[in-house]
Coordinates of C-alpha atoms and ligand atoms in Angstrom, one line a residue:
X1 CA -9.0 -23.1 23.7
X2 CA -6.6 -21.1 25.8
X3 CA -3.0 -20.1 25.2
X4 CA -0.5 -21.3 27.8
X5 CA 0.5 -17.9 29.3
X6 CA 4.1 -16.6 29.2
X7 CA 4.3 -17.4 32.9
X8 CA 3.9 -21.1 32.1
X9 CA 6.6 -21.4 29.5
X10 CA 10.3 -20.9 29.6
X11 CA 12.4 -20.9 26.5
X12 CA 15.8 -22.5 26.3
X13 CA 16.7 -22.8 22.6
X14 CA 19.5 -21.2 20.6
X15 CA 17.1 -19.0 18.6
X16 CA 14.6 -17.2 20.8
X17 CA 16.4 -17.5 24.2
X18 CA 19.4 -15.4 23.0
X19 CA 16.9 -12.9 21.6
X20 CA 15.1 -12.7 24.9
X21 CA 18.4 -12.2 26.6
X22 CA 19.4 -9.4 24.2
X23 CA 16.0 -7.9 24.8
X24 CA 16.5 -7.9 28.5
X25 CA 20.1 -6.7 28.5
X26 CA 20.2 -4.4 25.5
X27 CA 16.8 -3.5 24.1
X28 CA 14.9 -2.8 27.3
X29 CA 17.7 -0.5 28.8
X30 CA 18.2 1.2 25.4
X31 CA 14.5 1.9 25.1
X32 CA 14.3 3.2 28.6
X33 CA 17.2 5.6 27.9
X34 CA 15.4 6.7 24.8
X35 CA 12.1 7.3 26.7
X36 CA 14.1 9.3 29.3
X37 CA 16.1 11.4 26.9
X38 CA 13.2 12.3 24.7
X39 CA 11.1 13.5 27.6
X40 CA 8.6 10.7 27.5
X41 CA 9.0 9.8 31.2
X42 CA 9.3 13.4 32.2
X43 CA 5.9 14.0 30.6
X44 CA 4.3 11.9 33.3
X45 CA 6.3 13.7 36.0
X46 CA 5.3 17.0 34.7
X47 CA 1.6 16.0 34.4
X48 CA 1.9 14.8 38.0
X49 CA 3.3 18.2 39.1
X50 CA 6.6 16.5 40.2
X51 CA 8.7 18.8 37.9
X52 CA 8.1 21.9 35.9
X53 CA 8.1 22.1 32.2
X54 CA 6.0 21.6 29.0
X55 CA 4.9 18.5 27.3
X56 CA 7.5 17.1 24.9
X57 CA 7.1 15.2 21.7
X58 CA 4.1 13.7 20.0
X59 CA 0.7 13.6 21.7
X60 CA 0.6 9.8 21.9
X61 CA 4.1 9.3 23.3
X62 CA 2.7 7.9 26.6
X63 CA 1.9 4.8 24.6
X64 CA 5.6 4.1 24.0
X65 CA 6.3 4.2 27.7
X66 CA 3.3 1.9 28.4
X67 CA 4.5 -0.6 25.8
X68 CA 8.0 -0.4 27.3
X69 CA 6.5 -1.1 30.8
X70 CA 4.7 -4.1 29.3
X71 CA 8.0 -5.4 27.7
X72 CA 10.0 -4.8 30.9
X73 CA 7.3 -6.6 33.0
X74 CA 7.5 -9.8 30.8
X75 CA 11.2 -9.6 30.9
X76 CA 11.2 -9.5 34.7
X77 CA 9.5 -12.8 34.6
X78 CA 11.9 -14.4 32.1
X79 CA 15.0 -12.6 33.5
X80 CA 14.4 -11.6 37.1
X81 CA 16.6 -8.6 38.0
X82 CA 16.0 -6.6 41.1
X83 CA 17.8 -3.5 39.7
X84 CA 15.4 -3.5 36.7
X85 CA 12.5 -4.1 38.9
X86 CA 13.4 -0.9 40.8
X87 CA 13.8 1.0 37.5
X88 CA 10.4 -0.2 36.4
X89 CA 8.8 0.7 39.7
X90 CA 10.2 4.2 39.4
X91 CA 8.6 4.6 36.0
X92 CA 5.3 3.2 37.2
X93 CA 5.4 5.6 40.2
X94 CA 5.5 8.5 37.8
X95 CA 2.8 7.2 35.5
X96 CA 0.6 6.6 38.6
X97 CA 1.3 10.0 40.0
X98 CA 0.1 11.6 36.7
X99 CA -3.3 10.1 37.2
X100 CA -5.9 12.8 37.8
X101 CA -8.3 12.6 40.7
X102 CA -11.1 11.3 38.6
X103 CA -8.9 8.5 37.1
X104 CA -8.0 10.2 33.8
X105 CA -4.4 9.6 32.6
X106 CA -2.9 11.1 29.6
X107 CA 0.1 13.4 29.9
X108 CA -0.5 15.3 26.7
X109 CA -4.1 16.3 27.5
X110 CA -3.3 16.9 31.2
X111 CA -0.5 19.3 30.2
X112 CA -1.5 20.8 26.9
X113 CA -5.3 20.7 26.4
X114 CA -6.8 19.9 29.8
X115 CA -10.2 21.2 28.9
X116 CA -10.5 19.3 25.7
X117 CA -10.6 15.6 26.8
X118 CA -12.4 13.2 24.6
X119 CA -13.2 15.7 21.9
X120 CA -10.9 14.4 19.2
X121 CA -11.3 10.6 19.5
X122 CA -10.6 10.1 15.9
X123 CA -7.0 11.4 15.9
X124 CA -5.8 12.1 19.4
X125 CA -5.3 8.6 20.7
X126 CA -6.6 9.0 24.3
X127 CA -8.3 5.6 24.1
X128 CA -5.4 4.1 22.3
X129 CA -2.9 5.2 25.0
X130 CA -5.4 4.0 27.6
X131 CA -5.4 0.6 25.9
X132 CA -1.6 0.4 26.1
X133 CA -1.7 1.3 29.8
X134 CA -4.1 -1.5 30.4
X135 CA -2.0 -4.0 28.6
X136 CA 1.1 -2.9 30.6
X137 CA -0.8 -3.1 33.8
X138 CA -2.0 -6.6 33.2
X139 CA 1.5 -7.8 32.2
X140 CA 3.0 -6.1 35.2
X141 CA 0.5 -7.8 37.5
X142 CA 1.0 -11.2 35.9
X143 CA 4.7 -11.0 36.0
X144 CA 5.2 -9.5 39.4
X145 CA 1.9 -10.0 41.3
X146 CA 2.0 -6.3 42.1
X147 CA -1.2 -4.3 41.7
X148 CA 0.3 -0.8 41.6
X149 CA -0.3 -0.3 37.9
X150 CA -3.4 -2.5 37.7
X151 CA -5.2 -0.3 40.2
X152 CA -4.3 2.7 38.1
X153 CA -5.6 1.0 35.0
X154 CA -8.8 0.0 36.7
X155 CA -9.5 3.6 37.9
X156 CA -9.0 4.8 34.4
X157 CA -11.0 2.0 32.9
X158 CA -13.8 2.8 35.3
X159 CA -13.8 6.5 34.2
X160 CA -13.9 5.4 30.6
X161 CA -16.7 3.0 31.3
X162 CA -18.6 5.7 33.2
X163 CA -18.1 8.1 30.2
X164 CA -18.8 5.9 27.1
X165 CA -21.4 3.3 26.2
X166 CA -25.1 2.8 25.8
X167 CA -27.0 5.6 27.6
X168 CA -23.8 7.5 28.1
X169 CA -21.6 9.3 25.7
X170 CA -21.1 7.9 22.1
X171 CA -17.4 7.2 21.7
X172 CA -14.9 5.1 19.8
X173 CA -11.2 5.0 19.6
X174 CA -9.8 6.5 16.3
X175 CA -6.9 4.1 16.7
X176 CA -8.1 0.8 18.0
X177 CA -6.2 -1.2 20.6
X178 CA -8.3 -0.5 23.7
X179 CA -10.7 -3.3 22.7
X180 CA -8.2 -6.1 23.1
X181 CA -6.7 -4.4 26.1
X182 CA -10.1 -4.2 27.9
X183 CA -10.5 -7.9 27.3
X184 CA -7.2 -8.6 28.9
X185 CA -8.2 -6.3 31.8
X186 CA -11.5 -8.0 32.2
X187 CA -9.9 -11.5 32.3
X188 CA -7.2 -10.4 34.8
X189 CA -9.7 -8.7 37.1
X190 CA -12.9 -10.6 36.5
X191 CA -14.7 -7.3 36.0
X192 CA -17.5 -7.9 33.4
X193 CA -17.9 -4.1 32.8
X194 CA -14.6 -4.0 31.1
X195 CA -15.6 -6.9 28.8
X196 CA -18.9 -5.2 28.0
X197 CA -17.1 -1.9 27.2
X198 CA -14.8 -3.8 24.8
X199 CA -17.8 -5.3 23.1
X200 CA -19.3 -1.9 22.8
X201 CA -16.2 -0.4 21.2
X202 CA -16.0 -3.4 18.8
X203 CA -19.7 -3.4 17.8
X204 CA -20.4 0.4 17.9
X205 CA -17.8 1.0 15.2
X206 CA -19.1 1.7 11.7
X207 CA -22.6 2.7 12.7
X208 CA -24.1 5.9 11.4
X209 CA -24.1 8.7 12.4
X210 CA -20.5 8.3 13.2
X211 CA -18.9 10.0 16.2
X212 CA -15.9 10.8 13.9
X213 CA -18.2 12.6 11.4
X214 CA -19.6 14.7 14.3
X215 CA -16.1 15.5 15.6
X216 CA -15.1 16.9 12.2
X217 CA -17.7 19.6 12.6
X218 CA -15.8 21.0 15.7
X219 CA -13.8 24.0 14.6
X220 CA -12.0 24.1 17.9
X221 CA -10.8 20.5 17.8
X222 CA -7.8 19.6 20.0
X223 CA -4.9 18.8 17.8
X224 CA -6.5 20.7 14.9
X225 CA -8.5 19.6 11.9
X226 CA -5.8 19.1 9.3
X227 CA -4.7 15.5 9.9
X228 CA -8.3 14.5 10.7
X229 CA -9.7 15.8 7.4
X230 CA -6.8 14.3 5.5
X231 CA -7.5 10.8 6.8
X232 CA -11.3 10.9 7.4
X233 CA -12.6 12.8 4.4
X234 CA -12.6 12.5 0.6
X235 CA -13.7 15.4 -1.6
X236 CA -14.9 17.1 1.5
X237 CA -17.1 14.2 2.6
X238 CA -16.6 12.0 5.6
X239 CA -15.5 8.4 5.1
X240 CA -14.4 5.9 7.7
X241 CA -12.1 3.5 5.8
X242 CA -8.9 4.8 7.4
X243 CA -10.0 3.7 10.9
X244 CA -12.1 0.7 9.7
X245 CA -15.2 2.7 10.7
X246 CA -16.9 2.5 7.2
X247 CA -19.1 -0.5 8.2
X248 CA -20.2 -2.3 11.3
X249 CA -17.7 -5.1 12.1
X250 CA -20.2 -7.8 11.2
X251 CA -20.4 -6.4 7.6
X252 CA -16.7 -5.9 7.0
X253 CA -15.1 -8.2 4.4
X254 CA -12.1 -6.2 3.2
X255 CA -9.0 -5.1 5.1
X256 CA -8.9 -1.4 4.7
X257 CA -7.2 1.7 6.0
X258 CA -4.4 2.0 8.5
X259 CA -2.9 -1.4 9.0
X260 CA -2.0 -1.3 12.7
X261 CA -5.5 0.0 13.5
X262 CA -7.0 -2.8 11.5
X263 CA -5.0 -5.5 13.1
X264 CA -5.8 -4.3 16.5
X265 CA -9.5 -4.0 15.7
X266 CA -9.7 -7.5 14.3
X267 CA -7.8 -8.9 17.3
X268 CA -10.3 -7.2 19.7
X269 CA -13.2 -8.4 17.5
X270 CA -11.8 -12.0 17.7
X271 CA -11.7 -11.7 21.5
X272 CA -15.3 -10.6 21.6
X273 CA -16.4 -13.4 19.2
X274 CA -14.6 -15.9 21.4
X275 CA -16.3 -14.5 24.5
X276 CA -19.8 -14.1 23.0
X277 CA -19.9 -16.8 20.4
X278 CA -21.2 -14.1 18.0
X279 CA -21.2 -15.9 14.7
X280 CA -21.7 -12.7 12.7
X281 CA -18.5 -11.3 14.0
X282 CA -16.7 -14.7 13.4
X283 CA -18.0 -14.8 9.8
X284 CA -16.8 -11.3 9.2
X285 CA -13.4 -12.1 10.6
X286 CA -13.2 -15.2 8.3
X287 CA -13.9 -12.9 5.4
X288 CA -11.4 -10.4 6.5
X289 CA -8.9 -13.3 6.9
X290 CA -9.5 -14.5 3.4
X291 CA -9.0 -10.9 2.2
X292 CA -5.7 -10.4 4.1
X293 CA -4.5 -13.4 2.3
X294 CA -4.5 -11.3 -0.9
X295 CA -2.8 -8.4 0.8
X296 CA 0.0 -10.2 2.6
X297 CA 3.7 -10.0 1.9
X298 CA 5.5 -13.3 1.9
X299 CA 7.2 -12.1 5.0
X300 CA 4.0 -11.6 6.9
X301 CA 4.1 -7.8 6.3
X302 CA 0.8 -6.0 5.8
X303 CA -0.1 -2.5 4.7
X304 CA 2.0 -1.7 1.6
X305 CA 1.4 2.0 1.5
X306 CA 3.0 4.9 3.3
X307 CA 0.2 7.2 2.4
X308 CA -2.3 5.7 4.9
X309 CA 0.3 3.5 6.6
X310 CA -2.0 0.8 5.4
X311 CA -3.9 -1.3 3.0
X312 CA -4.5 -0.5 -0.7
X313 CA -6.0 -3.2 -2.9
X314 CA -5.7 -7.0 -3.5
X315 CA -2.3 -8.1 -4.9
X316 CA -0.8 -4.7 -4.6
X317 CA 2.5 -5.6 -2.9
X318 CA 5.3 -3.5 -4.1
X319 CA 8.8 -4.5 -2.9
X320 CA 11.0 -1.4 -2.7
X321 CA 8.3 0.9 -1.3
X322 CA 6.6 -1.7 0.9
X323 CA 5.6 0.1 4.1
X324 CA 4.9 -3.2 6.0
X325 CA 5.2 -1.5 9.4
X326 CA 6.8 -3.6 12.1
X327 CA 3.8 -2.9 14.3
X328 CA 1.4 -4.1 11.6
X329 CA 3.2 -7.5 11.5
X330 CA 3.0 -7.6 15.3
X331 CA -0.7 -6.8 15.1
X332 CA -1.1 -9.6 12.6
X333 CA 0.5 -12.0 15.1
X334 CA -2.1 -10.8 17.7
X335 CA -4.9 -11.3 15.3
X336 CA -3.7 -14.7 13.9
X337 CA -3.3 -16.0 17.5
X338 CA -6.8 -15.0 18.4
X339 CA -8.2 -16.5 15.2
X340 CA -6.5 -19.8 16.1
X341 CA -8.0 -19.6 19.6
X342 CA -11.4 -19.0 18.0
X343 CA -11.2 -21.5 15.2
X344 CA -8.7 -24.1 16.5
X345 CA -7.1 -24.4 13.1
X346 CA -3.4 -24.4 12.2
X347 CA -3.7 -22.2 9.1
X348 CA -3.8 -19.2 11.4
X349 CA -0.7 -20.2 13.2
X350 CA 1.0 -20.6 9.8
X351 CA 0.6 -16.9 9.3
X352 CA 1.5 -16.1 12.9
X353 CA 4.7 -18.0 12.4
X354 CA 5.5 -16.3 9.1
X355 CA 5.0 -12.8 10.6
X356 CA 7.0 -13.7 13.7
X357 CA 10.1 -15.1 12.0
X358 CA 10.1 -12.6 9.2
X359 CA 8.1 -9.4 9.0
X360 CA 8.2 -8.7 12.7
X361 CA 11.7 -10.0 13.5
X362 CA 13.2 -7.9 10.7
X363 CA 12.1 -4.9 12.7
X364 CA 14.9 -5.2 15.2
X365 CA 18.7 -5.5 14.7
X366 CA 20.6 -8.4 16.0
X367 CA 22.2 -6.3 18.7
X368 CA 18.7 -5.3 19.9
X369 CA 19.2 -1.5 19.5
X370 CA 18.5 -0.7 15.9
X371 CA 15.0 -0.7 14.5
X372 CA 13.1 -0.7 11.2
X373 CA 9.7 1.1 11.1
X374 CA 9.2 -0.1 7.5
X375 CA 10.1 -3.5 6.3
X376 CA 10.6 -3.4 2.5
X377 CA 11.3 -6.5 0.5
X378 CA 13.9 -4.9 -1.7
X379 CA 16.3 -2.1 -1.2
X380 CA 18.5 0.1 -3.4
X381 CA 20.9 0.4 -0.5
X382 CA 19.3 3.4 1.0
X383 CA 17.8 1.9 4.1
X384 CA 19.2 2.2 7.6
X385 CA 18.2 0.9 11.0
X386 CA 17.5 3.6 13.6
X387 CA 18.1 3.8 17.3
X388 CA 14.7 5.3 17.8
X389 CA 12.1 7.3 16.0
X390 CA 10.1 10.5 16.7
X391 CA 7.0 8.3 16.3
X392 CA 8.4 5.4 18.2
X393 CA 5.6 2.9 18.1
X394 CA 7.6 0.0 16.7
X395 CA 10.7 -0.3 19.0
X396 CA 8.7 -1.0 22.2
X397 CA 6.2 -3.1 20.3
X398 CA 8.9 -5.5 19.1
X399 CA 10.4 -5.5 22.7
X400 CA 7.0 -6.6 24.2
X401 CA 6.6 -9.2 21.5
X402 CA 10.0 -10.8 22.0
X403 CA 9.6 -10.8 25.8
X404 CA 6.3 -12.5 25.6
X405 CA 6.9 -14.9 22.7
X406 CA 6.4 -17.9 25.0
X407 CA 2.7 -17.4 25.0
X408 CA 2.4 -18.4 21.3
X409 CA 4.1 -21.8 21.6
X410 CA 1.4 -23.9 23.3
X411 CA -2.3 -23.9 23.9
X412 CA -4.7 -26.1 25.9
X413 CA -8.2 -27.1 25.4
X414 CA -10.5 -29.4 27.5
X415 CA -9.2 -32.5 25.7
X416 CA -5.6 -31.7 25.3
X417 CA -2.5 -29.7 24.4
X418 CA -1.6 -28.0 21.2
X419 CA 2.0 -27.5 20.2
X420 CA 1.9 -24.6 17.8
X421 CA 5.4 -23.4 17.5
X422 CA 8.5 -25.4 17.6
X423 CA 10.7 -23.7 20.1
X424 CA 13.0 -25.4 22.6
X425 CA 11.1 -24.8 25.8
X426 CA 9.6 -26.2 29.0
X427 CA 5.9 -25.7 29.7
X428 CA 3.6 -26.5 32.6
X429 CA 0.0 -27.2 32.1
X430 CA -3.0 -29.0 33.6
X431 CA -4.6 -31.8 31.5
X432 CA -7.8 -33.9 32.0
X433 CA -9.1 -31.3 34.4
X434 CA -6.4 -31.2 37.0
X435 CA -3.4 -33.4 36.2
X436 CA -0.2 -31.4 36.2
X437 CA 2.0 -32.0 33.3
X438 CA 5.4 -30.8 32.1
X439 CA 6.3 -30.6 28.5
X440 CA 9.9 -30.4 27.4
X441 CA 10.5 -29.5 23.8
X442 CA 13.9 -29.8 22.3
X443 CA 14.6 -28.6 18.8
X444 CA 17.0 -26.6 16.7
X445 CA 14.2 -24.9 14.9
X446 CA 14.1 -22.9 12.7
X447 CA 17.4 -24.3 11.5
X448 CA 16.3 -27.9 11.6
X449 CA 12.9 -29.6 11.6
X450 CA 13.6 -32.2 14.3
X451 CA 11.6 -31.9 17.4
X452 CA 11.5 -34.0 20.5
X453 CA 8.7 -33.6 23.0
X454 CA 9.1 -35.3 26.4
X455 CA 5.9 -35.5 28.4
X456 CA 5.9 -35.8 32.2
X457 CA 2.5 -36.0 33.8
X458 CA 2.3 -36.5 37.6
X459 CA 0.3 -39.7 36.9
X460 CA -0.7 -41.6 33.7
X461 CA -3.3 -39.5 32.0
X462 CA -5.4 -39.8 28.8
X463 CA -5.4 -36.8 26.6
X464 CA -4.6 -35.6 23.0
X465 CA -1.4 -34.0 22.0
X466 CA -1.9 -31.9 18.9
X467 CA 1.2 -31.1 16.8
X468 CA 0.9 -28.4 14.2
X469 CA 2.0 -29.6 10.8
X470 CA 3.1 -26.3 9.3
X471 CA 1.6 -25.3 5.9
X472 CA 5.1 -25.2 4.5
X473 CA 5.9 -28.8 5.4
X474 CA 5.1 -31.5 2.8
X475 CA 6.7 -34.4 4.5
X476 CA 7.1 -35.5 8.1
X477 CA 7.7 -38.5 10.2
X478 CA 6.6 -39.1 13.8
X479 CA 7.8 -41.7 16.4
X480 CA 6.3 -42.3 19.8
X481 CA 8.7 -43.8 22.2
X482 CA 10.8 -45.0 19.2
X483 CA 7.9 -46.6 17.3
X484 CA 6.9 -45.1 14.0
X485 CA 3.3 -43.7 14.1
X486 CA 1.4 -43.3 10.9
X487 CA -1.2 -40.8 12.0
X488 CA -2.0 -38.1 9.5
X489 CA -2.9 -34.5 10.2
X490 CA -6.6 -33.8 10.8
X491 CA -8.6 -31.2 8.8
X492 CA -7.6 -28.6 11.3
X493 CA -3.9 -29.1 10.4
X494 CA -2.8 -31.0 13.5
X495 CA -1.4 -34.4 14.1
X496 CA -3.6 -35.4 17.0
X497 CA -2.3 -38.2 19.1
X498 CA -4.6 -39.5 21.7
X499 CA -3.4 -42.0 24.3
X500 CA -2.6 -42.5 27.9
X501 CA 0.6 -40.5 28.4
X502 CA 3.1 -41.6 31.0
X503 CA 6.0 -39.8 32.5
X504 CA 9.0 -39.9 30.1
X505 CA 7.0 -40.6 27.0
X506 CA 8.7 -39.1 24.0
X507 CA 7.3 -37.9 20.7
X508 CA 9.9 -37.3 17.9
X509 CA 8.7 -35.3 15.0
X510 CA 10.8 -34.7 11.9
X511 CA 9.5 -32.0 9.7
X512 CA 11.3 -32.0 6.4
X513 CA 12.7 -28.6 5.7
X514 CA 14.0 -28.3 2.1
X515 CA 14.6 -25.0 0.4
X516 CA 11.6 -24.1 -1.7
X517 CA 11.1 -21.6 -4.4
X518 CA 7.9 -19.7 -4.0
X519 CA 6.1 -17.8 -6.8
X520 CA 3.6 -15.0 -6.2
X521 CA 0.1 -14.8 -7.7
X522 CA 0.5 -13.4 -11.2
X523 CA -1.5 -10.3 -10.3
X524 CA 1.4 -9.3 -8.0
X525 CA 2.9 -7.2 -10.7
X526 CA 6.4 -6.7 -9.3
X527 CA 7.0 -10.4 -8.8
X528 CA 6.1 -11.6 -12.3
X529 CA 8.8 -14.0 -13.4
X530 CA 10.5 -13.9 -9.9
X531 CA 10.6 -16.3 -7.1
X532 CA 11.6 -16.2 -3.4
X533 CA 13.4 -18.7 -1.3
X534 CA 11.9 -20.2 1.8
X535 CA 13.1 -22.8 4.2
X536 CA 10.9 -23.9 7.0
X537 CA 9.3 -20.7 8.4
X538 CA 12.1 -18.5 7.2
X539 CA 11.9 -16.3 4.1
X540 CA 15.3 -15.6 2.6
X541 CA 16.8 -12.6 0.9
X542 CA 19.9 -11.7 -1.1
X543 CA 22.0 -9.0 0.3
X544 CA 24.7 -7.1 -1.6
X545 CA 27.2 -7.9 1.2
X546 CA 27.1 -11.6 0.0
X547 CA 26.4 -11.0 -3.7
X548 CA 28.7 -8.2 -5.0
X549 CA 29.6 -9.5 -8.4
X550 CA 27.4 -7.7 -10.9
X551 CA 24.2 -5.7 -11.3
X552 CA 22.5 -6.8 -8.1
X553 CA 19.0 -6.2 -9.2
X554 CA 19.4 -8.6 -12.1
X555 CA 20.3 -11.5 -9.9
X556 CA 18.7 -14.7 -11.1
X557 CA 18.7 -18.3 -10.1
X558 CA 18.6 -21.0 -12.7
X559 CA 15.5 -23.2 -12.2
X560 CA 17.5 -26.4 -12.0
X561 CA 19.8 -24.9 -9.5
X562 CA 21.0 -27.1 -6.7
X563 CA 20.7 -25.0 -3.6
X564 CA 22.8 -26.0 -0.7
X565 CA 22.3 -25.0 2.9
X566 CA 25.1 -24.5 5.5
X567 CA 24.8 -23.4 9.1
X568 CA 27.4 -20.6 9.7
X569 CA 27.7 -19.9 13.4
X570 CA 29.9 -16.9 12.7
X571 CA 27.5 -15.1 10.5
X572 CA 24.7 -12.8 11.7
X573 CA 24.5 -14.5 15.1
X574 CA 24.4 -17.9 13.5
X575 CA 22.3 -18.5 10.5
X576 CA 21.7 -21.2 7.9
X577 CA 22.7 -19.7 4.5
X578 CA 21.5 -20.9 1.2
X579 CA 24.1 -21.1 -1.6
X580 CA 23.8 -21.8 -5.3
X581 CA 24.8 -20.5 -8.6
X582 CA 22.9 -17.9 -10.7
X583 CA 23.7 -15.2 -13.0
X584 CA 23.8 -11.4 -13.2
X585 CA 24.1 -8.9 -16.0
X586 CA 27.5 -7.3 -16.3
X587 CA 27.6 -3.9 -14.5
X588 CA 30.4 -2.6 -16.6
X589 CA 28.5 -3.1 -19.9
X590 CA 25.7 -0.8 -18.8
X591 CA 27.7 2.1 -17.4
X592 CA 27.2 4.4 -20.4
X593 CA 24.2 2.6 -22.0
X594 CA 20.5 3.0 -21.4
X595 CA 19.5 0.3 -23.9
X596 CA 21.4 -2.8 -25.2
X597 CA 20.3 -5.4 -27.7
X598 CA 22.4 -8.2 -26.4
X599 CA 23.4 -7.7 -22.8
X600 CA 25.7 -10.4 -21.5
X601 CA 25.3 -12.2 -18.2
X602 CA 27.8 -14.0 -16.1
X603 CA 27.5 -17.0 -13.9
X604 CA 28.1 -16.2 -10.2
X605 CA 27.8 -17.9 -6.9
X606 CA 24.8 -16.6 -4.9
X607 CA 24.2 -16.6 -1.2
X608 CA 20.9 -15.9 0.6
X609 CA 20.4 -15.1 4.3
X610 CA 17.2 -15.1 6.4
X611 CA 15.3 -12.0 5.7
X612 CA 15.0 -11.1 9.3
X613 CA 18.8 -10.7 9.5
X614 CA 19.2 -8.2 6.7
X615 CA 20.7 -4.7 7.2
X616 CA 22.9 -5.9 10.1
X617 CA 26.2 -5.3 8.1
X618 CA 25.7 -1.7 7.2
X619 CA 23.6 -0.6 4.3
X620 CA 23.4 -2.3 1.0
X621 CA 21.1 -3.6 -1.7
X622 CA 18.7 -6.3 -0.9
X623 CA 16.1 -8.4 -2.6
X624 CA 13.7 -11.1 -1.5
X625 CA 12.3 -11.8 -5.0
X626 CA 14.8 -12.6 -7.7
X627 CA 14.6 -13.6 -11.4
Ligands
LIG1 O1 -0.6 6.2 15.7 C1 0.0 5.4 16.6 C2 1.0 4.5 15.9 O2 2.0 5.4 15.2 C3 0.5 3.7 14.7 O3 0.0 2.5 15.1 C4 1.6 3.7 13.8 O4 1.2 3.3 12.5 C5 2.2 5.0 13.9 O5 1.4 5.9 13.1
LIG2 ZN1 5.0 1.0 14.6

């Protein structure tokens, strides 16, 4: 199973295409400006000796620029623009100039602690930044055909490969990410050493004695010991949970520690399982997947706690304080995608889709220049979107996700094509070995569940078209060239239609998309007695802006409520809203009272909007789960 790459897919719907346009016209320029004004680009120029000055910002700020380069590269493919190509080339020139003669590239260490490379792998992110550089380089090469950054990446990867591994130095990234990046680099270059190094980083983790434990003994650690001890010790003793280094990957069954780290590790591990057929890793990933199912917000957010930016325990999913970092949902998308490629089952894409349309997409404002780092599921009205952050991992992460979203829509295997996401798009693939085929998907998803796929092979060809029947969908109908087809989904969750396909064949799929009320597991304490609204892939929320009449947090929907949906093209860039009646307690009655024996409620009209669109009309209260 292979994903159809972003270069094979072009999106032309009214949901993602406008977002990709905003990404190219607003987000990418905005983020470059932020990288410039915060000294992130200058850090490379300084490390290259092109300008004087000290390093500015946080030690892993290089990674923000690398992620921006990756996003800009995808965007050059979807929205070619010579001016932007020149801007991108200029940034790449500075990154490349900062590379040291031996291949090393990290502006913080080059400028601040040049004699202390690789000494604080646990906390100082050298390998993490390298990973983001590799991902950027591969994207740039694929989008433009230019090798400028790829050559830089390979020189650095060679240095890392010569430094770490069996018979060399013991080493691991404290923040994972380089594993999946090395896999991309290996596939792009055909260099098996990079794949072997990725496998080493995945499989060396969690073995004792730990490199992290040894590093903690260094009194002269670059970056200092404080944060390291905070995250890697308990009661003065080393423990590896924070960075998923507590057990070898094959023995891990529980999602622990820092959520983004976890998501990136599991993604890299899934890549390695795919490449090596290692069933022990695959089984562990299945166990971890089962476990994340108990630690997953309805929005596809993961990592409820700000304390470790990560996981706590099963069913602990607070709403107001949900951390649910944008990067963690993006990481979950990466992991889910790789699990699908490994297992060929739609249940992984269900989670991918949920995270994409909800927990990740909420991370960016509709105008493309305001960001959430945390994605709570309820708000007292004290949340704001930010133009940027000191620790700015999320903004360029969402930019690269949006720019490359085409890669999640289709996949191909030896016997056919998989349609995983319903997105108006055109895709080119080869089937049955070498027959070129064009797929044209038309749909108004996620607002409607009608999908038409027109298939145009260059000659009649026998293969299977697999349509994902989403987990949220209880009823569907399918017609092939106007004739009803009664096929049912297979155990992998796909409607598999095998036949000789001819140019102009059309499959019409109607996924019924009613509003449903979802209840949480009773052990999710905060949601007891509450429900959330979902329609298709979208989770809905109630915002104060639409529901002002009463004590907002007491909003309730009657069970037998008839909920109506209307598409409002003037609201929030065009959204389907859900309207119904409900009730709230009277605000006025509570003003001077802490307790009342018979509070009165009043009937009100209630309106819900898609969760991703919240906090685009100023600040206000918000709730996903209501009574
Ligand atoms: O440490 C690098 C990134 O910054 C992490 O992935 C985020 O959680 C934030 O801490
Ligand atoms: Zn982030």
